[in-house]
């Protein structure tokens, strides 16, 4: 209710969109970052003519409705991103505006601005209290994202009440320090003042704009306006009646007069706006056919012609690499092979570029002055970086990949979770994946992180054991309709031999890497750097006359999605001696080894010492794998 006047001005006087085609490439993006205001967004979409009938508004927050409690991308036509966790919608919008700027520099030509739109955001006190707002907005100012316009619903109220007890920032000065264009003290209930502020913001092209709109929460409610009681609770029948009387609304619930529908309907104007753009696009196609074809491919999320052949060649090339490499360096080799074929890759790192190995040979840094690049130096902003990547993916035309240490995925986790919820194609490059980073100690040694990320629904996590598995991980990530985490080592790992069938099986997520004659007595299951331990142990056990199979399982989620027949072929149900080896918490692996198996893992924090000593301290050695397997075989025989 407090943002309704702002919304009316923006949607009726400025927002360029087409309800007939919510996915029109050159539409303005509109994000309600304070997602608890979802019904305002649903009302706007309904009135403007999107496929959101009144019945859906009546079913607000009900099971399977298109009007969930917070906006969800893919659920409701016209919703650009999932919001609710405060501050993330604002960061997503930074990513959208950044994608617009990058694509405009790449594809626009004189007289043909095929990429030319604004990103508008509604945000509130809660969003600006969240630390992610600092991370994202500071970066937006540095990079001069002039087509990002944020309307700040400055009502001074949050769930706990008057924010003056916990928010005394000078918000306009804060954003001016970020190098934003700021207009303070706008009357958020004065349409003329709001319109003038947006018009002014659109003239400032070298800075994002913050429009500070002074509003009253629950505006129109005679008894509850301006109080926290209107934040998330219904007004109640009596106050609804009083509000109707105060604002002069005499129509029955859910009844909108025809003249109001006619005034709001954006279908005709939207169709005209898209048709005008289509004229530019047609001319662009005629004069710049190769650019047009490439832009269309990227916006549709399609791969280049013969991508399957290219991917196969890359995988085979990486299998032939003879060197012992850390998988973070294998990842760089993969990027060098993949990058020339996928110009839509936009990379970056949270101030760990050299450690994450995310800067490939043709990377070019994006700057405020020149957005014609493919690499972003995010600074130490793991959370903001991840949410910005989500926004870039949602915009279209970009496949973002971003890097940090695996242990710092904790900083980014809620944005990673929303990646999975929305199904954004983002590749999270997480290096230094275990106690193998050694001397930096337990603060930097991830232990629980692999499982924490695997437990996110729709997430794929790859922990490759060598360069070939790293290539498969990258290629599968790019083809996955959702986010992927790559957990990569600091320490060098030897390449594993594979024939053609074994190499193809890597894509299944789990496969037989080393086999024995006949039915195995034991199966060793490992990921990442621990695969080497399993292979060495199997060789020693073979010398003792034991039949042992080694299963590499770089992506458990993909393995679990395979047909039961395949899973039983790799992990025969009648082989009860199983040992899983992974330098992380052991709990979920127990489901794979069964009651007669054992997990060699780590159920405590790490230690600071050279990596080999730390591995030995926790029993992650070839000798311990051999001893454990032999003990289990003997127990089973007995």
Coordinates of C-alpha atoms in Angstrom, one line a residue:
X1 CA 0.0 0.0 0.0
X2 CA 2.8 2.3 0.8
X3 CA 4.5 1.7 -2.6
X4 CA 1.4 1.8 -4.7
X5 CA 1.9 5.4 -5.7
X6 CA 5.4 4.7 -6.8
X7 CA 4.3 1.7 -8.7
X8 CA 1.5 3.5 -10.5
X9 CA 3.9 6.2 -11.8
X10 CA 6.6 3.7 -12.9
X11 CA 4.3 1.3 -14.6
X12 CA 2.0 3.7 -16.4
X13 CA 4.6 6.4 -17.3
X14 CA 7.9 4.7 -17.7
X15 CA 8.1 0.9 -17.7
X16 CA 8.5 -0.5 -21.2
X17 CA 7.2 -4.1 -21.3
X18 CA 4.8 -6.3 -23.2
X19 CA 2.2 -8.4 -21.3
X20 CA 1.7 -10.4 -24.5
X21 CA 5.3 -11.4 -24.4
X22 CA 6.8 -11.4 -20.9
X23 CA 10.1 -12.6 -22.3
X24 CA 10.7 -9.9 -24.9
X25 CA 14.5 -9.4 -24.9
X26 CA 14.5 -5.6 -24.7
X27 CA 11.9 -5.2 -22.0
X28 CA 12.7 -3.1 -18.9
X29 CA 13.3 -5.3 -15.9
X30 CA 11.3 -4.6 -12.7
X31 CA 12.4 -6.2 -9.5
X32 CA 10.5 -6.0 -6.1
X33 CA 13.5 -6.7 -3.9
X34 CA 11.4 -6.3 -0.7
X35 CA 9.6 -9.4 -1.8
X36 CA 7.1 -9.4 1.1
X37 CA 5.3 -6.8 -1.0
X38 CA 4.5 -9.5 -3.5
X39 CA 0.8 -8.7 -3.8
X40 CA 1.6 -5.3 -5.1
X41 CA 3.6 -7.0 -7.9
X42 CA 0.8 -9.5 -8.6
X43 CA -1.7 -6.6 -8.7
X44 CA 0.4 -4.7 -11.2
X45 CA 0.8 -7.8 -13.4
X46 CA -2.9 -8.5 -13.3
X47 CA -4.0 -4.9 -14.1
X48 CA -1.4 -4.6 -16.9
X49 CA -2.8 -7.6 -18.7
X50 CA -0.4 -10.5 -17.9
X51 CA -1.7 -14.0 -17.7
X52 CA -2.6 -13.7 -14.1
X53 CA -6.4 -13.8 -13.7
X54 CA -8.2 -12.6 -10.7
X55 CA -8.7 -16.2 -9.4
X56 CA -5.0 -16.4 -8.9
X57 CA -5.1 -13.2 -6.8
X58 CA -7.8 -14.7 -4.7
X59 CA -5.6 -17.8 -4.2
X60 CA -2.8 -15.7 -2.7
X61 CA -0.4 -17.9 -0.8
X62 CA -2.4 -21.0 -1.5
X63 CA -1.0 -24.4 -2.6
X64 CA -0.1 -24.5 -6.4
X65 CA -1.3 -20.9 -7.0
X66 CA 0.7 -18.5 -9.2
X67 CA 0.7 -16.0 -6.4
X68 CA 3.0 -17.5 -3.7
X69 CA 3.9 -15.5 -0.6
X70 CA 7.1 -14.2 -2.1
X71 CA 7.6 -13.7 -5.9
X72 CA 9.1 -16.8 -7.6
X73 CA 10.8 -16.8 -10.9
X74 CA 9.2 -19.3 -13.3
X75 CA 6.0 -19.4 -11.3
X76 CA 4.3 -16.2 -12.3
X77 CA 4.5 -14.5 -15.8
X78 CA 6.3 -11.2 -15.5
X79 CA 8.2 -12.0 -12.3
X80 CA 11.9 -11.4 -13.2
X81 CA 13.5 -13.0 -10.1
X82 CA 12.7 -14.8 -6.9
X83 CA 12.8 -12.3 -4.0
X84 CA 12.1 -12.4 -0.3
X85 CA 15.5 -13.0 1.3
X86 CA 16.1 -9.3 1.6
X87 CA 18.8 -7.5 -0.5
X88 CA 19.2 -10.3 -3.0
X89 CA 16.7 -8.8 -5.5
X90 CA 18.6 -5.6 -5.5
X91 CA 21.8 -7.5 -6.2
X92 CA 20.1 -9.5 -8.9
X93 CA 19.1 -6.2 -10.5
X94 CA 22.7 -5.1 -10.5
X95 CA 23.5 -8.3 -12.4
X96 CA 20.7 -7.5 -14.9
X97 CA 21.8 -4.0 -15.4
X98 CA 25.4 -5.2 -15.9
X99 CA 24.3 -7.8 -18.4
X100 CA 22.5 -5.1 -20.3
X101 CA 25.6 -2.9 -20.4
X102 CA 27.9 -5.8 -21.5
X103 CA 25.5 -6.9 -24.3
X104 CA 25.0 -3.4 -25.5
X105 CA 28.7 -2.8 -25.9
X106 CA 29.0 -6.2 -27.6
X107 CA 26.1 -6.0 -30.0
X108 CA 24.8 -2.4 -30.5
X109 CA 25.9 -0.6 -33.6
X110 CA 25.3 3.0 -34.7
X111 CA 21.6 3.4 -35.4
X112 CA 20.8 -0.1 -34.1
X113 CA 20.5 -0.2 -30.3
X114 CA 19.0 -3.7 -30.0
X115 CA 20.0 -3.8 -26.4
X116 CA 18.7 -0.7 -24.7
X117 CA 16.6 -1.0 -21.6
X118 CA 16.4 0.0 -17.9
X119 CA 16.4 -2.1 -14.7
X120 CA 14.0 -0.7 -12.0
X121 CA 14.0 -1.9 -8.4
X122 CA 11.8 -1.4 -5.5
X123 CA 13.7 -1.7 -2.2
X124 CA 13.1 -1.0 1.4
X125 CA 14.9 -0.5 4.7
X126 CA 15.4 -4.2 5.2
X127 CA 17.1 -4.7 1.9
X128 CA 19.5 -1.8 2.7
X129 CA 20.3 -3.2 6.1
X130 CA 21.4 -6.5 4.7
X131 CA 25.2 -6.5 4.0
X132 CA 24.7 -7.8 0.5
X133 CA 23.3 -4.3 -0.4
X134 CA 26.7 -2.8 0.4
X135 CA 28.5 -5.5 -1.7
X136 CA 26.3 -5.1 -4.8
X137 CA 25.7 -1.3 -4.7
X138 CA 29.3 -0.4 -4.1
X139 CA 30.2 -2.4 -7.2
X140 CA 27.3 -0.9 -9.2
X141 CA 28.6 2.6 -8.5
X142 CA 32.2 1.7 -9.4
X143 CA 31.0 0.3 -12.7
X144 CA 28.7 3.2 -13.5
X145 CA 25.6 1.2 -14.2
X146 CA 23.6 4.2 -15.3
X147 CA 20.5 2.2 -16.4
X148 CA 19.9 0.9 -12.9
X149 CA 17.2 3.0 -11.1
X150 CA 16.3 2.1 -7.5
X151 CA 13.2 3.4 -5.8
X152 CA 13.8 3.2 -2.0
X153 CA 10.6 2.8 0.0
X154 CA 11.8 4.9 2.9
X155 CA 9.0 4.3 5.4
X156 CA 11.1 3.9 8.5
X157 CA 9.3 0.7 9.6
X158 CA 10.4 -2.9 9.7
X159 CA 8.9 -6.0 11.5
X160 CA 10.2 -5.0 14.9
X161 CA 8.8 -1.4 14.5
X162 CA 10.4 2.0 14.1
X163 CA 13.8 1.5 12.6
X164 CA 15.3 4.5 14.3
X165 CA 16.4 2.2 17.1
X166 CA 18.6 0.2 14.8
X167 CA 19.1 2.1 11.5
X168 CA 20.5 5.6 11.8
X169 CA 22.5 5.5 8.6
X170 CA 22.4 8.5 6.3
X171 CA 21.3 6.5 3.4
X172 CA 21.6 9.2 0.7
X173 CA 25.2 10.0 1.8
X174 CA 26.0 6.3 1.9
X175 CA 24.9 5.9 -1.7
X176 CA 26.7 9.1 -2.8
X177 CA 29.8 7.5 -1.3
X178 CA 29.2 4.5 -3.6
X179 CA 29.2 7.1 -6.5
X180 CA 25.5 6.8 -7.1
X181 CA 23.2 9.6 -8.3
X182 CA 20.9 10.2 -5.3
X183 CA 17.6 12.2 -5.0
X184 CA 16.6 12.5 -1.3
X185 CA 13.3 13.3 0.4
X186 CA 10.9 12.6 -2.5
X187 CA 7.3 12.6 -1.5
X188 CA 6.4 9.0 -2.3
X189 CA 2.7 9.7 -2.4
X190 CA 3.1 12.6 -4.8
X191 CA 2.9 11.3 -8.4
X192 CA 4.3 14.5 -9.8
X193 CA 7.4 14.3 -7.6
X194 CA 7.9 10.7 -8.3
X195 CA 7.7 11.2 -12.0
X196 CA 10.1 14.1 -12.0
X197 CA 12.6 12.1 -10.0
X198 CA 12.5 9.2 -12.5
X199 CA 12.8 11.5 -15.4
X200 CA 15.9 13.1 -13.8
X201 CA 17.4 9.7 -13.1
X202 CA 17.1 8.7 -16.7
X203 CA 19.2 11.7 -17.7
X204 CA 22.1 10.5 -15.5
X205 CA 23.9 7.9 -17.7
X206 CA 27.2 7.4 -15.8
X207 CA 25.8 6.5 -12.4
X208 CA 23.0 4.3 -11.0
X209 CA 20.3 6.2 -9.3
X210 CA 18.7 5.9 -5.9
X211 CA 15.4 7.7 -5.5
X212 CA 14.6 8.1 -1.8
X213 CA 10.8 8.1 -1.5
X214 CA 9.4 9.1 1.8
X215 CA 6.3 6.9 2.3
X216 CA 3.9 5.7 4.9
X217 CA 3.6 1.9 5.4
X218 CA 0.0 0.8 5.1
X219 CA -0.9 4.1 3.4
X220 CA -4.7 4.6 3.4
X221 CA -5.4 2.6 6.5
X222 CA -6.8 5.2 9.0
X223 CA -5.8 3.4 12.2
X224 CA -2.8 1.2 11.3
X225 CA -0.9 3.2 8.7
X226 CA 2.7 4.0 9.7
X227 CA 2.9 1.0 12.1
X228 CA 4.6 -2.4 12.0
X229 CA 1.2 -4.0 12.2
X230 CA 0.7 -3.5 8.5
X231 CA 4.0 -5.1 7.6
X232 CA 3.0 -8.7 7.2
X233 CA -0.4 -9.1 8.8
X234 CA -3.9 -8.6 7.3
X235 CA -5.6 -5.4 8.2
X236 CA -8.7 -7.3 9.4
X237 CA -12.3 -6.9 8.3
X238 CA -13.0 -3.7 10.4
X239 CA -9.9 -1.9 9.2
X240 CA -10.4 -3.0 5.6
X241 CA -13.9 -1.4 5.8
X242 CA -12.4 1.7 7.3
X243 CA -9.7 1.9 4.7
X244 CA -12.2 1.5 1.9
X245 CA -14.2 4.4 3.3
X246 CA -11.2 6.6 3.7
X247 CA -9.9 6.2 0.2
X248 CA -13.4 6.2 -1.4
X249 CA -13.4 2.7 -2.8
X250 CA -17.0 1.5 -3.0
X251 CA -16.6 -1.6 -5.2
X252 CA -17.0 -5.2 -3.9
X253 CA -13.9 -7.2 -3.1
X254 CA -12.0 -8.3 -6.2
X255 CA -14.1 -6.2 -8.4
X256 CA -12.3 -3.8 -10.7
X257 CA -14.3 -1.3 -12.8
X258 CA -13.8 -1.6 -16.6
X259 CA -12.5 1.9 -16.9
X260 CA -9.7 1.2 -14.4
X261 CA -8.8 -2.0 -16.3
X262 CA -8.8 0.1 -19.5
X263 CA -6.5 2.7 -18.0
X264 CA -4.0 0.1 -16.8
X265 CA -4.0 -2.3 -19.7
X266 CA -0.5 -2.3 -21.2
X267 CA -1.1 -4.8 -24.0
X268 CA -1.5 -2.3 -26.8
X269 CA 1.4 -0.1 -25.6
X270 CA 3.6 -3.1 -25.0
X271 CA 2.9 -4.6 -28.4
X272 CA 3.7 -1.2 -30.0
X273 CA 6.9 -0.9 -28.1
X274 CA 8.0 -4.4 -29.1
X275 CA 7.0 -3.7 -32.7
X276 CA 9.1 -0.6 -32.8
X277 CA 12.0 -2.6 -31.5
X278 CA 11.3 -5.3 -34.0
X279 CA 11.7 -2.8 -36.8
X280 CA 15.2 -1.9 -35.4
X281 CA 15.9 -5.6 -35.0
X282 CA 14.9 -6.5 -38.6
X283 CA 17.2 -3.7 -39.9
X284 CA 20.0 -4.9 -37.7
X285 CA 19.6 -8.5 -39.0
X286 CA 19.9 -7.2 -42.6
X287 CA 22.9 -5.0 -41.9
X288 CA 24.7 -7.1 -39.3
X289 CA 23.5 -10.7 -40.0
X290 CA 26.3 -12.5 -38.1
X291 CA 26.0 -10.3 -35.0
X292 CA 22.2 -10.8 -35.1
X293 CA 22.5 -14.5 -35.3
X294 CA 25.0 -14.6 -32.4
X295 CA 22.8 -12.3 -30.3
X296 CA 19.7 -14.5 -30.9
X297 CA 21.6 -17.7 -30.1
X298 CA 22.9 -16.2 -26.8
X299 CA 19.5 -14.8 -25.7
X300 CA 17.8 -18.2 -26.5
X301 CA 20.4 -20.0 -24.4
X302 CA 21.4 -22.2 -27.3
X303 CA 24.9 -23.6 -27.9
X304 CA 26.8 -22.9 -31.1
X305 CA 26.5 -25.3 -34.1
X306 CA 28.2 -28.6 -33.6
X307 CA 28.6 -28.0 -29.9
X308 CA 28.3 -31.8 -29.3
X309 CA 31.3 -32.4 -31.4
X310 CA 33.3 -29.6 -29.8
X311 CA 32.5 -30.9 -26.3
X312 CA 33.5 -34.4 -27.3
X313 CA 36.8 -33.1 -28.7
X314 CA 37.5 -31.1 -25.6
X315 CA 36.9 -34.1 -23.3
X316 CA 39.2 -36.3 -25.4
X317 CA 41.8 -33.6 -25.4
X318 CA 41.7 -33.3 -21.6
X319 CA 41.9 -37.1 -21.2
X320 CA 45.2 -37.0 -23.0
X321 CA 46.8 -34.5 -20.7
X322 CA 49.8 -36.3 -19.1
X323 CA 50.6 -33.9 -16.4
X324 CA 49.8 -34.1 -12.7
X325 CA 47.7 -31.1 -12.1
X326 CA 45.7 -29.5 -9.3
X327 CA 42.1 -29.7 -10.6
X328 CA 41.9 -25.9 -10.2
X329 CA 44.6 -25.8 -12.9
X330 CA 42.8 -28.4 -14.8
X331 CA 39.8 -26.1 -14.7
X332 CA 41.8 -23.3 -16.2
X333 CA 42.9 -25.7 -19.0
X334 CA 39.2 -26.5 -19.6
X335 CA 38.4 -22.8 -19.7
X336 CA 41.1 -22.2 -22.3
X337 CA 39.6 -25.0 -24.4
X338 CA 35.9 -24.0 -23.9
X339 CA 36.1 -20.2 -23.8
X340 CA 36.8 -19.5 -27.5
X341 CA 33.6 -21.5 -28.4
X342 CA 31.4 -19.7 -25.8
X343 CA 31.7 -15.9 -25.9
X344 CA 28.7 -15.7 -23.5
X345 CA 30.9 -16.9 -20.6
X346 CA 31.4 -14.1 -18.1
X347 CA 33.8 -15.0 -15.4
X348 CA 34.9 -13.5 -12.2
X349 CA 36.3 -14.1 -8.7
X350 CA 36.0 -12.7 -5.2
X351 CA 39.5 -11.3 -5.1
X352 CA 41.1 -14.8 -5.7
X353 CA 41.6 -14.8 -9.4
X354 CA 45.1 -16.2 -9.3
X355 CA 44.2 -18.9 -6.7
X356 CA 40.9 -19.9 -8.4
X357 CA 42.5 -19.9 -11.9
X358 CA 39.4 -18.3 -13.4
X359 CA 41.3 -15.9 -15.7
X360 CA 41.8 -17.8 -18.9
X361 CA 44.0 -16.8 -21.8
X362 CA 41.4 -14.6 -23.6
X363 CA 39.9 -13.1 -20.5
X364 CA 39.5 -9.3 -20.7
X365 CA 38.6 -7.3 -17.6
X366 CA 35.4 -5.3 -17.7
X367 CA 35.8 -1.8 -16.5
X368 CA 33.5 1.2 -15.9
X369 CA 34.7 2.8 -19.1
X370 CA 34.7 -0.3 -21.2
X371 CA 32.2 -3.1 -20.7
X372 CA 33.4 -5.0 -23.8
X373 CA 35.0 -7.7 -21.8
X374 CA 34.3 -11.1 -20.2
X375 CA 35.8 -10.9 -16.7
X376 CA 34.7 -9.1 -13.6
X377 CA 37.0 -8.4 -10.6
X378 CA 34.4 -8.6 -7.9
X379 CA 36.6 -7.8 -4.9
X380 CA 35.9 -9.5 -1.6
X381 CA 32.2 -9.9 -2.2
X382 CA 31.2 -13.6 -2.2
X383 CA 27.5 -13.1 -1.5
X384 CA 27.1 -10.1 -3.8
X385 CA 29.1 -11.8 -6.5
X386 CA 26.8 -14.8 -6.5
X387 CA 23.6 -12.8 -6.4
X388 CA 24.9 -10.6 -9.3
X389 CA 25.7 -13.8 -11.2
X390 CA 22.1 -14.9 -10.7
X391 CA 20.9 -11.6 -12.1
X392 CA 23.1 -11.9 -15.2
X393 CA 21.8 -15.4 -15.9
X394 CA 18.2 -14.3 -15.5
X395 CA 18.7 -11.4 -17.9
X396 CA 19.9 -13.8 -20.6
X397 CA 22.8 -13.7 -23.1
X398 CA 25.4 -14.6 -20.4
X399 CA 26.6 -17.7 -18.7
X400 CA 28.3 -16.5 -15.5
X401 CA 31.0 -18.4 -13.6
X402 CA 32.3 -17.1 -10.3
X403 CA 35.1 -18.2 -8.0
X404 CA 36.2 -18.3 -4.4
X405 CA 37.5 -20.9 -1.9
X406 CA 35.1 -23.7 -1.1
X407 CA 35.1 -22.7 2.6
X408 CA 33.8 -19.3 1.6
X409 CA 30.7 -20.7 -0.1
X410 CA 29.2 -20.1 3.3
X411 CA 29.3 -16.4 2.6
X412 CA 27.4 -17.0 -0.6
X413 CA 25.1 -19.8 0.4
X414 CA 21.8 -18.1 0.3
X415 CA 22.4 -16.8 -3.2
X416 CA 23.5 -20.3 -4.2
X417 CA 20.3 -21.6 -2.8
X418 CA 18.3 -19.2 -4.8
X419 CA 20.3 -20.2 -7.9
X420 CA 18.9 -23.7 -7.4
X421 CA 15.4 -22.5 -6.5
X422 CA 15.3 -20.5 -9.8
X423 CA 17.3 -22.8 -11.9
X424 CA 19.8 -20.2 -13.0
X425 CA 22.7 -21.4 -15.1
X426 CA 25.6 -20.3 -12.9
X427 CA 28.9 -22.2 -12.4
X428 CA 30.4 -21.8 -9.0
X429 CA 34.1 -22.5 -9.1
X430 CA 35.1 -23.5 -5.6
X431 CA 38.8 -24.2 -5.2
X432 CA 40.9 -25.3 -2.2
X433 CA 38.3 -28.0 -1.6
X434 CA 39.6 -29.9 1.4
X435 CA 42.2 -30.3 4.2
X436 CA 44.6 -30.6 1.2
X437 CA 45.2 -26.8 1.4
X438 CA 47.3 -27.6 4.5
X439 CA 48.9 -24.8 6.4
X440 CA 46.0 -22.3 6.2
X441 CA 44.4 -24.5 8.8
X442 CA 40.8 -25.1 9.9
X443 CA 39.5 -21.6 9.1
X444 CA 40.2 -22.3 5.5
X445 CA 39.8 -26.1 5.3
X446 CA 36.2 -27.0 4.2
X447 CA 34.8 -30.1 6.0
X448 CA 31.0 -29.9 5.9
X449 CA 30.7 -27.8 2.8
X450 CA 30.6 -30.5 0.2
X451 CA 27.6 -32.1 1.8
X452 CA 26.0 -28.7 2.6
X453 CA 26.0 -27.9 -1.1
X454 CA 24.9 -31.3 -2.2
X455 CA 21.9 -31.1 0.1
X456 CA 20.5 -28.1 -1.8
X457 CA 17.7 -29.4 -4.1
X458 CA 18.5 -29.2 -7.8
X459 CA 22.1 -28.4 -7.2
X460 CA 24.8 -30.4 -8.9
X461 CA 28.2 -30.6 -7.2
X462 CA 31.2 -32.0 -9.1
X463 CA 34.4 -33.0 -7.3
X464 CA 36.7 -34.3 -10.1
X465 CA 39.7 -36.5 -9.6
X466 CA 41.8 -35.3 -12.6
X467 CA 41.7 -33.2 -15.7
X468 CA 39.4 -35.4 -17.7
X469 CA 36.8 -35.4 -14.9
X470 CA 37.2 -31.7 -14.6
X471 CA 36.4 -31.3 -18.3
X472 CA 33.3 -33.5 -18.0
X473 CA 32.3 -31.4 -15.0
X474 CA 32.6 -28.1 -16.9
X475 CA 30.8 -29.4 -20.0
X476 CA 28.0 -30.9 -17.9
X477 CA 27.7 -27.7 -15.9
X478 CA 27.3 -25.6 -19.1
X479 CA 24.5 -28.0 -20.3
X480 CA 22.8 -28.2 -16.9
X481 CA 19.6 -26.1 -16.5
X482 CA 20.5 -24.9 -13.1
X483 CA 23.6 -24.1 -11.0
X484 CA 26.6 -26.3 -10.5
X485 CA 29.4 -26.2 -7.9
X486 CA 32.9 -27.3 -9.0
X487 CA 35.0 -28.4 -6.0
X488 CA 38.6 -28.2 -7.1
X489 CA 41.9 -29.1 -5.4
X490 CA 44.9 -27.0 -4.6
X491 CA 47.2 -30.0 -4.7
X492 CA 48.3 -31.9 -7.8
X493 CA 46.5 -35.1 -8.8
X494 CA 47.7 -37.7 -11.3
X495 CA 45.7 -38.4 -14.5
X496 CA 43.7 -41.6 -14.5
X497 CA 43.7 -43.9 -17.6
X498 CA 40.4 -44.5 -19.3
X499 CA 39.2 -46.2 -22.4
X500 CA 36.5 -44.6 -24.6
X501 CA 33.6 -46.2 -22.8
X502 CA 35.0 -45.3 -19.3
X503 CA 35.5 -41.7 -20.4
X504 CA 31.9 -41.4 -21.6
X505 CA 30.7 -42.9 -18.3
X506 CA 32.2 -39.9 -16.4
X507 CA 29.0 -38.0 -17.4
X508 CA 26.9 -40.5 -15.4
X509 CA 28.3 -38.9 -12.2
X510 CA 29.6 -42.3 -10.9
X511 CA 31.3 -45.1 -12.8
X512 CA 33.8 -47.9 -12.6
X513 CA 37.2 -46.5 -12.9
X514 CA 39.2 -49.6 -12.1
X515 CA 37.7 -53.1 -12.2
X516 CA 38.7 -56.6 -11.4
X517 CA 38.0 -60.0 -13.0
X518 CA 34.6 -61.4 -11.9
X519 CA 32.6 -60.2 -9.0
X520 CA 34.5 -57.8 -6.7
X521 CA 35.0 -58.7 -3.1
X522 CA 35.0 -55.0 -2.2
X523 CA 34.1 -51.7 -3.8
X524 CA 36.0 -48.5 -3.0
X525 CA 34.0 -45.3 -3.7
X526 CA 35.9 -42.0 -3.8
X527 CA 35.8 -38.4 -5.1
X528 CA 38.4 -35.8 -6.0
X529 CA 41.8 -36.2 -4.5
X530 CA 40.8 -39.4 -2.6
X531 CA 40.3 -41.3 -5.9
X532 CA 44.1 -41.6 -6.1
X533 CA 44.1 -43.2 -2.7
X534 CA 41.5 -45.7 -3.8
X535 CA 43.3 -46.6 -7.0
X536 CA 46.6 -47.1 -5.1
X537 CA 44.8 -49.2 -2.4
X538 CA 43.1 -51.4 -5.1
X539 CA 46.5 -52.1 -6.7
X540 CA 48.0 -53.1 -3.4
X541 CA 45.0 -55.3 -2.6
X542 CA 45.2 -56.9 -6.0
X543 CA 48.8 -57.9 -5.1
X544 CA 47.4 -59.6 -2.1
X545 CA 45.0 -61.6 -4.2
X546 CA 41.9 -59.5 -3.5
X547 CA 39.3 -58.5 -6.1
X548 CA 38.5 -54.8 -5.7
X549 CA 36.6 -52.3 -7.8
X550 CA 37.2 -48.5 -7.7
X551 CA 34.2 -46.3 -8.3
X552 CA 34.9 -42.7 -8.9
X553 CA 31.8 -40.6 -8.1
X554 CA 32.5 -37.0 -9.1
X555 CA 28.9 -36.0 -9.1
X556 CA 26.6 -37.9 -6.7
X557 CA 23.5 -36.1 -7.8
X558 CA 24.0 -37.2 -11.4
X559 CA 24.7 -40.8 -10.3
X560 CA 21.6 -40.9 -8.2
X561 CA 19.5 -39.8 -11.2
X562 CA 20.7 -42.7 -13.3
X563 CA 18.4 -45.8 -13.9
X564 CA 18.5 -48.4 -11.2
X565 CA 20.1 -51.0 -13.5
X566 CA 23.1 -48.7 -14.1
X567 CA 23.5 -47.9 -10.4
X568 CA 23.4 -51.6 -9.5
X569 CA 25.9 -52.4 -12.2
X570 CA 28.3 -49.9 -10.7
X571 CA 27.6 -50.7 -7.1
X572 CA 26.4 -54.4 -7.1
X573 CA 23.9 -54.9 -4.4
X574 CA 25.4 -58.3 -3.5
X575 CA 28.8 -56.7 -2.7
X576 CA 28.4 -55.6 0.9
X577 CA 32.0 -54.7 1.6
X578 CA 32.2 -51.0 0.5
X579 CA 34.5 -48.2 1.6
X580 CA 33.8 -44.6 0.8
X581 CA 36.7 -42.1 1.0
X582 CA 36.2 -38.4 1.0
X583 CA 37.9 -35.6 2.9
X584 CA 34.6 -34.3 4.4
X585 CA 31.9 -35.2 6.8
X586 CA 31.0 -38.9 6.4
X587 CA 27.3 -38.9 7.2
X588 CA 25.5 -39.2 3.9
X589 CA 28.1 -41.6 2.4
X590 CA 26.8 -44.2 4.9
X591 CA 23.8 -44.7 2.7
X592 CA 26.1 -45.8 -0.2
X593 CA 28.3 -48.2 1.8
X594 CA 25.5 -49.9 3.8
X595 CA 25.6 -51.4 7.3
X596 CA 28.7 -53.5 6.5
X597 CA 30.7 -50.8 4.9
X598 CA 32.8 -48.0 6.3
X599 CA 33.4 -44.3 5.5
X600 CA 36.8 -42.7 5.8
X601 CA 36.1 -39.1 6.2
X602 CA 36.4 -36.2 8.6
X603 CA 33.9 -35.4 11.3
X604 CA 35.8 -32.5 13.0
X605 CA 37.5 -29.4 11.9
X606 CA 40.9 -29.6 10.2
X607 CA 44.4 -28.8 11.3
X608 CA 47.2 -26.5 10.3
X609 CA 50.1 -28.4 8.8
X610 CA 51.5 -29.5 5.4
X611 CA 48.8 -31.3 3.5
X612 CA 50.4 -34.8 3.6
X613 CA 50.6 -34.6 7.4
X614 CA 47.0 -33.4 7.7
X615 CA 45.8 -36.3 5.5
X616 CA 47.8 -38.8 7.5
X617 CA 46.5 -37.3 10.8
X618 CA 42.9 -38.0 9.7
X619 CA 43.6 -41.5 8.3
X620 CA 43.2 -40.5 4.7
X621 CA 46.1 -42.6 3.4
X622 CA 46.5 -45.5 1.0
X623 CA 47.7 -47.6 3.9
X624 CA 44.5 -47.0 5.9
X625 CA 42.3 -47.7 2.9
X626 CA 44.0 -51.0 2.4
X627 CA 43.9 -51.9 6.1
X628 CA 40.2 -50.9 6.4
X629 CA 39.2 -52.8 3.3
X630 CA 41.1 -55.9 4.3
X631 CA 39.5 -55.9 7.8
X632 CA 36.0 -55.6 6.3
X633 CA 36.7 -58.5 3.8
X634 CA 38.0 -60.6 6.7
X635 CA 34.9 -59.8 8.8
X636 CA 32.6 -60.6 5.9
X637 CA 34.3 -63.9 5.2
X638 CA 34.2 -64.8 8.9

